[in-house]
Coordinates of C-alpha atoms in Angstrom, one line a residue:
X450 CA 76.7 100.5 163.4
X451 CA 76.5 104.3 162.3
X452 CA 72.7 103.7 161.9
X453 CA 72.0 101.6 164.8
X454 CA 70.0 102.7 167.6
X455 CA 69.7 99.8 170.1
X456 CA 70.4 96.1 170.4
X457 CA 67.6 93.6 171.7
X458 CA 66.5 90.2 172.3
X459 CA 64.9 88.3 169.3
X460 CA 63.5 84.9 168.9
X461 CA 62.2 85.4 165.2
X462 CA 65.0 83.2 163.8
X463 CA 66.7 81.7 167.1
X464 CA 66.3 81.3 170.7
X465 CA 69.8 82.9 170.9
X466 CA 69.1 85.7 168.7
X467 CA 69.5 89.2 169.0
X468 CA 68.4 92.0 166.7
X469 CA 70.2 95.4 165.5
X470 CA 67.6 97.8 165.3
X471 CA 68.2 100.7 162.9
X472 CA 67.2 104.3 162.1
X473 CA 64.3 105.0 159.9
X474 CA 65.1 103.8 156.2
X475 CA 67.5 101.3 157.3
X476 CA 66.9 97.4 157.5
X477 CA 67.3 95.8 160.9
X478 CA 69.7 93.2 161.2
X479 CA 69.5 89.7 163.3
X480 CA 72.5 87.8 164.6
X481 CA 72.8 84.6 166.7
X482 CA 75.2 83.4 169.4
X483 CA 76.4 79.9 170.3
X484 CA 75.1 80.1 173.9
X485 CA 73.2 82.3 176.3
X486 CA 76.4 84.0 178.0
X487 CA 77.8 85.0 174.7
X488 CA 74.6 86.5 173.5
X489 CA 74.4 88.4 176.8
X490 CA 77.7 89.7 176.5
X491 CA 77.3 90.8 172.5
X492 CA 74.2 92.8 173.5
X493 CA 75.7 94.5 176.5
X494 CA 78.8 95.4 174.6
X495 CA 76.9 96.9 171.4
X496 CA 74.6 98.8 173.7
X497 CA 77.6 100.2 175.3
X498 CA 79.3 101.3 172.0
X499 CA 76.0 102.7 170.7
X500 CA 75.5 104.8 174.0
X501 CA 79.4 106.0 173.8
X502 CA 78.7 107.0 170.0
X503 CA 76.0 109.3 170.8
X504 CA 77.4 110.9 173.6
X505 CA 80.5 111.6 171.7
X506 CA 78.4 112.9 169.0
X507 CA 76.6 115.2 171.2
X508 CA 80.1 116.8 172.6
X509 CA 81.3 117.3 168.9
X510 CA 78.1 119.5 168.1
X511 CA 78.6 121.4 171.4
X512 CA 82.2 122.2 170.7
X513 CA 81.4 123.2 167.3
X514 CA 78.5 126.0 168.3
X515 CA 80.4 127.1 171.4
X516 CA 81.6 130.8 171.4
X517 CA 85.2 130.0 172.5
X518 CA 85.9 127.9 169.2
X519 CA 84.7 131.1 167.3
X520 CA 87.7 133.4 167.6
X521 CA 89.0 136.2 165.4
X522 CA 91.3 133.5 163.8
X523 CA 88.8 131.5 161.4
X524 CA 91.7 129.2 160.2
X525 CA 91.7 127.2 163.5
X526 CA 91.1 123.3 162.8
X527 CA 88.8 121.2 164.8
X528 CA 90.5 118.4 166.5
X529 CA 90.1 114.8 165.2
X530 CA 86.9 113.1 166.1
X531 CA 87.5 110.1 168.6
X532 CA 84.9 108.1 166.6
X533 CA 86.1 105.1 164.5
X534 CA 84.2 106.0 161.4
X535 CA 86.6 108.7 160.4
X536 CA 86.1 112.3 159.4
X537 CA 83.5 111.7 156.7
X538 CA 80.6 111.5 159.4
X539 CA 81.4 115.2 160.5
X540 CA 80.9 116.6 157.0
X541 CA 77.2 115.9 157.4
X542 CA 77.1 119.1 159.2
X543 CA 78.8 121.3 156.8
X544 CA 76.9 124.0 154.9
X545 CA 78.7 123.2 151.7
X546 CA 76.5 120.7 149.7
X547 CA 79.4 119.4 147.9
X548 CA 81.0 118.4 151.1
X549 CA 78.0 117.1 152.9
X550 CA 77.3 114.5 150.3
X551 CA 80.6 112.8 151.3
X552 CA 79.1 112.1 154.7
X553 CA 76.6 109.7 153.1
X554 CA 79.2 107.2 151.6
X555 CA 80.1 104.2 152.8
X556 CA 82.7 101.7 151.8
X557 CA 80.0 99.7 149.8
X558 CA 78.9 102.7 147.9
X559 CA 82.4 103.6 147.2
X560 CA 83.0 100.2 145.5
X561 CA 79.9 100.4 143.4
X562 CA 81.3 104.0 142.3
X563 CA 84.4 102.6 141.4
X564 CA 83.0 100.1 138.9
X565 CA 81.1 102.6 136.9
X566 CA 82.4 103.1 133.7
X567 CA 85.4 100.9 134.4
X568 CA 87.1 99.4 131.0
X569 CA 88.6 95.8 130.9
X570 CA 92.0 96.5 129.7
X571 CA 92.4 92.7 128.8
X572 CA 89.4 93.1 126.3
X573 CA 91.9 95.1 124.2
X574 CA 94.0 92.2 123.5
X575 CA 91.8 89.3 123.4
X576 CA 94.6 86.9 122.3
X577 CA 96.9 87.7 124.9
X578 CA 97.8 84.9 127.2
X579 CA 96.1 85.5 130.5
X580 CA 98.4 83.9 133.5
X581 CA 96.7 82.6 136.5
X582 CA 99.0 82.2 139.4
X583 CA 97.4 79.4 141.1
X584 CA 97.2 77.3 138.0
X585 CA 100.0 75.6 136.0
X586 CA 102.9 77.8 134.7
X587 CA 104.0 77.0 131.1
X588 CA 107.4 77.1 129.9
X589 CA 107.4 80.2 128.1
X590 CA 106.1 82.1 131.2
X591 CA 109.0 80.8 133.6
X592 CA 111.7 83.1 132.4
X593 CA 111.5 86.5 130.3
X594 CA 114.7 87.1 128.4
X595 CA 115.6 90.5 127.4
X596 CA 115.6 91.4 123.3
X597 CA 118.3 90.0 121.5
X598 CA 119.8 91.7 118.6
X599 CA 118.9 90.2 115.3
X600 CA 122.0 90.4 112.7
X601 CA 120.5 88.5 109.9
X602 CA 123.2 87.3 107.5
X603 CA 126.6 88.9 108.4
X604 CA 129.3 88.9 105.4
X605 CA 133.0 89.6 105.8
X606 CA 134.4 91.3 103.0
X607 CA 138.3 92.2 102.2
X608 CA 139.2 94.3 99.1
X609 CA 142.5 92.5 97.9
X610 CA 143.2 94.1 94.6
X611 CA 142.0 96.2 92.0
X612 CA 144.2 96.5 88.7
X613 CA 143.7 97.4 85.3
X614 CA 145.6 96.1 82.1
X615 CA 147.4 99.6 81.6
X616 CA 150.3 99.8 83.9
X617 CA 153.5 101.5 84.5
X618 CA 156.7 100.9 86.2
X619 CA 157.2 102.4 90.0
X620 CA 160.3 104.3 89.6
X621 CA 162.0 103.6 86.2
X622 CA 161.4 101.5 83.2
X623 CA 162.9 98.4 84.9
X624 CA 161.2 98.7 88.2
X625 CA 157.8 96.3 89.1
X626 CA 154.8 97.4 87.3
X627 CA 152.0 98.9 89.0
X628 CA 148.9 101.0 88.6
X629 CA 149.3 104.2 86.6
X630 CA 147.2 106.6 89.0
X631 CA 145.4 106.5 92.4
X632 CA 141.8 105.4 92.5
X633 CA 139.0 106.3 95.0
X634 CA 136.8 103.1 95.6
X635 CA 133.6 102.7 97.4
X636 CA 131.7 99.6 97.9
X637 CA 127.6 99.3 98.7
X638 CA 124.7 96.9 98.4
X639 CA 121.8 97.6 95.9
X640 CA 118.6 95.8 96.0
X641 CA 117.5 95.3 92.1
X642 CA 114.0 93.9 93.1
X643 CA 113.1 96.9 95.2
X644 CA 115.1 99.5 93.3
X645 CA 117.0 100.9 96.2
X646 CA 120.4 101.4 97.9
X647 CA 120.3 99.1 101.1
X648 CA 123.6 99.9 102.7
X649 CA 126.0 103.0 103.3
X650 CA 129.1 103.3 101.2
X651 CA 132.3 101.7 102.4
X652 CA 135.2 103.7 101.3
X653 CA 138.5 101.7 101.0
X654 CA 142.0 102.2 99.7
X655 CA 143.7 99.4 97.9
X656 CA 146.5 101.9 96.1
X657 CA 150.0 101.3 96.3
X658 CA 152.0 103.4 98.7
X659 CA 154.0 104.9 96.1
X660 CA 151.1 105.8 93.9
X661 CA 149.0 107.1 96.9
X662 CA 151.7 109.8 97.3
X663 CA 150.7 111.5 94.2
X664 CA 147.6 112.7 95.9
X665 CA 148.0 115.9 98.1
X666 CA 148.7 115.5 101.6
X667 CA 146.0 115.5 104.3
X668 CA 147.2 115.3 107.6
X669 CA 145.9 112.5 110.2
X670 CA 147.0 112.7 113.8
X671 CA 149.0 109.5 115.2
X672 CA 149.3 108.3 118.6
X673 CA 151.4 110.5 120.7
X674 CA 152.0 111.7 124.5
X675 CA 149.2 114.3 125.4
X676 CA 151.4 117.1 126.3
X677 CA 152.3 117.3 122.6
X678 CA 150.4 119.0 119.6
X679 CA 150.2 117.8 116.1
X680 CA 151.2 120.1 113.4
X681 CA 149.1 118.3 110.8
X682 CA 146.1 119.6 112.0
X683 CA 146.6 123.5 111.9
X684 CA 147.3 123.5 115.7
X685 CA 144.2 121.9 116.7
X686 CA 145.0 119.8 119.8
X687 CA 141.7 118.5 120.5
X688 CA 141.5 114.8 119.5
X689 CA 138.0 114.2 117.5
X690 CA 137.6 110.7 118.6
X691 CA 138.4 109.9 122.1
X692 CA 138.2 106.1 121.7
X693 CA 140.9 106.3 119.1
X694 CA 143.1 108.6 121.2
X695 CA 145.5 105.9 122.3
X696 CA 145.8 104.1 119.0
X697 CA 146.1 107.2 116.6
X698 CA 144.1 107.8 113.4
X699 CA 147.1 106.6 111.2
X700 CA 145.9 103.0 111.8
X701 CA 142.5 103.8 110.5
X702 CA 144.0 105.8 107.5
X703 CA 143.5 103.1 104.7
X704 CA 140.6 100.3 105.7
X705 CA 140.2 97.3 103.4
X706 CA 137.7 95.1 105.1
X707 CA 134.4 95.7 106.3
X708 CA 131.1 93.6 107.7
X709 CA 128.1 94.0 105.7
X710 CA 124.7 93.0 107.0
X711 CA 121.7 91.4 105.0
X712 CA 118.5 90.8 106.7
X713 CA 117.2 88.0 104.1
X714 CA 119.4 86.6 101.5
X715 CA 118.0 87.2 98.2
X716 CA 119.3 86.6 94.6
X717 CA 118.6 90.2 93.5
X718 CA 121.0 91.6 96.0
X719 CA 124.3 93.0 94.3
X720 CA 127.7 94.4 95.6
X721 CA 128.3 97.4 93.7
X722 CA 132.0 98.9 93.0
X723 CA 132.4 102.4 92.0
X724 CA 135.8 103.5 91.0
X725 CA 136.6 107.2 90.6
X726 CA 140.1 109.2 89.8
X727 CA 141.3 112.8 89.7
X728 CA 139.8 114.9 87.5
X729 CA 141.3 114.6 83.9
X730 CA 138.6 115.7 81.5
X731 CA 136.0 113.8 80.0
X732 CA 135.2 110.0 81.1
X733 CA 135.7 108.8 77.5
X734 CA 138.9 110.9 77.2
X735 CA 140.4 109.4 80.5
X736 CA 139.4 106.0 79.5
X737 CA 140.8 105.6 76.1
X738 CA 144.5 104.8 77.2
X739 CA 143.1 101.8 79.2
X740 CA 141.0 100.6 76.2
X741 CA 144.0 100.7 74.0
X742 CA 146.4 98.9 76.5
X743 CA 148.0 95.8 75.0
X744 CA 150.6 93.5 76.6
X745 CA 154.1 94.4 75.5
X746 CA 156.6 97.2 75.4
X747 CA 154.2 99.7 73.7
X748 CA 151.7 99.2 76.7
X749 CA 154.5 100.0 79.3
X750 CA 155.5 103.3 77.2
X751 CA 151.9 104.3 77.4
X752 CA 151.4 103.6 80.9
X753 CA 154.3 105.9 81.7
X754 CA 152.8 108.5 79.6
X755 CA 149.5 108.3 81.2
X756 CA 151.2 108.2 84.7
X757 CA 152.9 111.3 84.0
X758 CA 150.0 113.3 83.1
X759 CA 148.1 112.0 86.0
X760 CA 151.1 113.0 88.3
X761 CA 150.6 116.3 86.8
X762 CA 146.8 116.4 87.4
X763 CA 147.0 115.1 90.8
X764 CA 149.3 118.2 91.8
X765 CA 147.0 120.7 90.3
X766 CA 143.5 118.9 90.9
X767 CA 144.1 116.5 93.4
X768 CA 141.1 117.3 95.5
X769 CA 138.7 117.1 92.7
X770 CA 137.2 113.6 91.4
X771 CA 135.4 112.3 88.5
X772 CA 133.5 108.9 87.7
X773 CA 135.6 106.3 86.0
X774 CA 134.2 102.8 86.2
X775 CA 131.9 100.5 87.9
X776 CA 131.4 96.7 88.7
X777 CA 128.6 94.6 90.2
X778 CA 128.3 91.1 91.4
X779 CA 125.2 88.9 93.0
X780 CA 125.9 88.6 96.5
X781 CA 123.9 85.3 96.6
X782 CA 123.8 82.1 94.1
X783 CA 120.8 82.6 91.9
X784 CA 118.9 79.0 92.8
X785 CA 120.6 77.8 96.1
X786 CA 120.4 81.1 97.9
X787 CA 124.1 80.4 99.3
X788 CA 126.6 83.1 99.5
X789 CA 128.8 83.6 96.5
X790 CA 132.6 83.5 97.9
X791 CA 134.2 83.6 94.5
X792 CA 137.0 86.1 94.7
X793 CA 136.6 87.3 91.3
X794 CA 134.5 90.5 91.1
X795 CA 133.4 90.6 87.3
X796 CA 134.1 92.9 84.4
X797 CA 134.5 96.8 85.2
X798 CA 132.4 98.9 82.9
X799 CA 133.1 102.5 81.9
X800 CA 130.7 105.1 83.4
X801 CA 128.5 107.1 81.0
X802 CA 128.4 110.7 81.8
X803 CA 124.5 110.7 81.1
X804 CA 123.7 107.8 83.3
X805 CA 125.4 108.2 86.5
X806 CA 122.2 108.2 88.8
X807 CA 121.3 105.2 91.2
X808 CA 118.0 105.1 89.0
X809 CA 120.3 104.1 85.9
X810 CA 122.4 101.9 87.8
X811 CA 119.4 99.8 89.2
X812 CA 118.1 99.5 85.8
X813 CA 121.6 97.9 84.6
X814 CA 121.3 95.6 87.8
X815 CA 117.7 94.3 86.9
X816 CA 119.1 93.0 83.6
X817 CA 122.5 92.2 84.9
X818 CA 121.9 88.3 84.5
X819 CA 121.1 88.8 81.1
X820 CA 124.4 89.2 79.2
X821 CA 123.2 90.3 75.9
X822 CA 121.4 93.3 77.7
X823 CA 124.7 94.5 78.8
X824 CA 126.6 94.2 75.3
X825 CA 126.3 97.9 74.5
X826 CA 128.4 98.7 78.0
X827 CA 132.0 99.4 77.4
X828 CA 134.4 97.1 79.4
X829 CA 137.7 98.2 80.8
X830 CA 140.3 95.6 80.9
X831 CA 141.1 94.7 84.4
X832 CA 140.5 92.4 87.4
X833 CA 139.2 92.9 90.9
X834 CA 139.8 90.5 93.7
X835 CA 138.1 90.3 97.0
X836 CA 137.9 87.8 100.0
X837 CA 134.2 87.3 100.7
X838 CA 133.1 84.8 103.3
X839 CA 130.1 84.7 105.9
X840 CA 131.1 85.9 109.3
X841 CA 131.3 83.4 112.1
X842 CA 133.4 85.2 114.9
X843 CA 133.7 89.0 115.3
X844 CA 137.3 90.1 114.1
X845 CA 139.5 91.7 116.6
X846 CA 139.7 95.5 116.4
X847 CA 136.5 96.1 114.8
X848 CA 134.7 99.6 114.9
X849 CA 131.1 100.2 114.6
X850 CA 129.8 102.5 111.6
X851 CA 130.3 105.5 114.4
X852 CA 133.9 104.3 115.1
X853 CA 133.2 102.8 118.4
X854 CA 135.4 100.0 119.2
X855 CA 133.8 96.4 119.5
X856 CA 135.1 93.7 122.0
X857 CA 137.4 92.3 121.6
X858 CA 139.6 95.1 120.7
X859 CA 143.2 94.8 122.0
X860 CA 145.1 97.9 122.3
X861 CA 147.7 98.4 120.4
X862 CA 145.8 96.8 117.7
X863 CA 146.8 93.5 116.4
X864 CA 145.0 93.5 113.2
X865 CA 144.1 96.0 110.5
X866 CA 140.8 97.9 111.1
X867 CA 137.5 96.2 110.4
X868 CA 134.5 98.7 109.7
X869 CA 130.9 97.6 110.3
X870 CA 128.8 99.2 107.4
X871 CA 125.2 100.3 108.4
X872 CA 122.4 98.8 106.6
X873 CA 119.6 101.2 105.5
X874 CA 116.1 100.2 107.0
X875 CA 114.1 98.3 104.3
X876 CA 110.6 99.5 104.9
X877 CA 109.5 95.8 105.0
X878 CA 107.5 95.0 108.4
X879 CA 109.0 91.5 108.8
X880 CA 112.7 92.9 108.9
X881 CA 112.0 95.5 111.4
X882 CA 113.4 94.9 114.8
X883 CA 114.1 97.3 118.1
X884 CA 117.3 99.1 117.8
X885 CA 120.0 98.4 120.4
X886 CA 122.3 101.0 119.6
X887 CA 122.1 104.9 119.4
X888 CA 123.7 106.0 116.3
X889 CA 123.1 109.9 115.2
X890 CA 124.0 109.6 111.4
X891 CA 122.8 112.1 108.7
X892 CA 123.1 110.8 105.3
X893 CA 123.0 113.6 102.3
X894 CA 122.9 112.4 98.7
X895 CA 122.9 115.3 96.3
X896 CA 121.2 114.2 92.9
X897 CA 121.3 116.6 90.5
X898 CA 121.9 120.4 90.0
X899 CA 119.8 122.3 87.4
X900 CA 122.2 125.2 86.5
X901 CA 121.6 126.1 83.1
X902 CA 119.1 128.8 84.0
X903 CA 121.1 131.0 86.1
X904 CA 122.8 134.0 84.8
X905 CA 125.6 134.8 87.0
X906 CA 128.2 132.5 85.5
X907 CA 127.2 132.2 81.6
X908 CA 129.9 129.4 80.9
X909 CA 129.5 127.4 84.3
X910 CA 131.3 124.1 84.0
X911 CA 133.1 121.5 86.0
X912 CA 130.5 122.0 88.9
X913 CA 131.1 120.4 92.2
X914 CA 128.8 120.4 95.1
X915 CA 130.2 120.9 98.6
X916 CA 128.5 119.9 101.7
X917 CA 129.2 121.6 105.1
X918 CA 127.4 121.4 108.5
X919 CA 127.2 124.6 110.5
X920 CA 125.8 125.3 113.8
X921 CA 124.7 129.0 112.7
X922 CA 123.4 130.9 109.9
X923 CA 126.1 133.7 110.4
X924 CA 128.1 134.6 107.6
X925 CA 131.2 134.2 109.5
X926 CA 130.4 130.7 110.9
X927 CA 132.8 128.0 110.7
X928 CA 131.8 124.7 109.4
X929 CA 132.0 121.9 112.1
X930 CA 134.3 118.8 111.6
X931 CA 131.6 116.3 112.1
X932 CA 131.7 114.7 108.5
X933 CA 133.5 111.4 108.0
X934 CA 136.7 111.9 106.0
X935 CA 137.7 109.5 103.0
X936 CA 140.8 107.2 103.3
X937 CA 143.9 109.2 103.6
X938 CA 141.9 112.2 105.2
X939 CA 141.3 112.9 109.0
X940 CA 138.9 110.9 110.4
X941 CA 136.5 114.1 110.8
X942 CA 136.5 116.6 108.1
X943 CA 134.7 119.9 107.8
X944 CA 133.4 119.4 104.1
X945 CA 132.6 116.6 101.5
X946 CA 132.4 117.1 97.8
X947 CA 130.8 115.4 94.9
X948 CA 132.5 114.1 91.8
X949 CA 132.6 116.2 88.9
X950 CA 131.4 115.4 85.4
X951 CA 133.5 117.2 82.9
X952 CA 131.8 120.3 81.0
X953 CA 128.4 119.2 82.3
X954 CA 126.2 122.2 83.3
X955 CA 123.3 120.0 84.6
X956 CA 125.2 117.5 86.8

């Protein structure tokens, strides 16, 4: 109707037809009514609309050119046009060519412009199912469920006992036999097929309380009223983990059971147990009494002698540890792929001071099922007992690797703590899945130290690497207590140290 000049009768196509005569350059339009009366009504109404539109347009032009509308204030805005076609029509009188071109736009031209250079997003994923709301709705389209966490195969492990043939009486020669010194033990999973470590370390403690007391005291906070302080933590009243505030860290001091996760059962996955002890010289020298231990009174006297030496070393060097032994066992059976639930762990091998890296360990594991390949390793008499089974139901009082409690978690605790052990990413696309929890962990593995070229300490030996985390490079900056402590230590410590290889200048 913006371009219509007049409406007249037209019998070109129908006796009851009428024609909308357009301006130059626009095609006329012929319409038809149902009866004579309706046709006369349409012609009269449309002509009235055209006349009123022309009058309104002339009035707008007079207002735009009148001297009253051009005052000193050039920011006055014209009143909105009473026409039904909006504000675009008024732009045809603009002196700005960029604005005048919008006056020639119509809904049809705008719709055509929108289709130019438009991309079909569904063409990017041609295999995607396109849902037609008017058609049949398939079963998989009726309900969309949120992502469900995939746990894979979850294995419950409880470390029951680690004992060597070399033993000594607890209090006197007539007391019960027990281990001669405390051991620092860790358990983790290695993949011999892909030559990598696939889980973090589970640090546990199965030492007898009497033997455990040989180590230096490292205070932990126990549960207590909020208005009291703990003298074991140098006056620091801030509880490091608020989720354990009502329980006390003593409950978590010596964990023995954990939950490991494996994505796919494979025969090349191994549990690896590493045993360390307080620094007492070379590995061969420290392991020699264990190799000479025999049943009888002579062995008891030898154990008492070793225990006396170990007690002295714990008092002087209790904070430093050395590699001692290791053991391994396949997690799954070779042919059936079922979990091996045997409680016996296997022989314990003496550590070799020149083959302590993960690469050397993985080389041993690749030949682990060939007994003839392991004949050159020295076996220390002893046994390891563990309870291993598939996890069907989450036990009570379980903690995540970040020490967050998992339901069910009764307070006070009814069971000893169970720790979830974090699984490292395998790098296999089929094993990848979205993360459902946020765990902010940084794993640091000091591998080796080339120290023989330095000139400051010409006779450097018994080298230990200590890791700290600080929030500043200032010389006086204090290390933050953000490192998880070992069994017997506070939950969070300010430093962590590596084991020491005796008299090795390039550990």
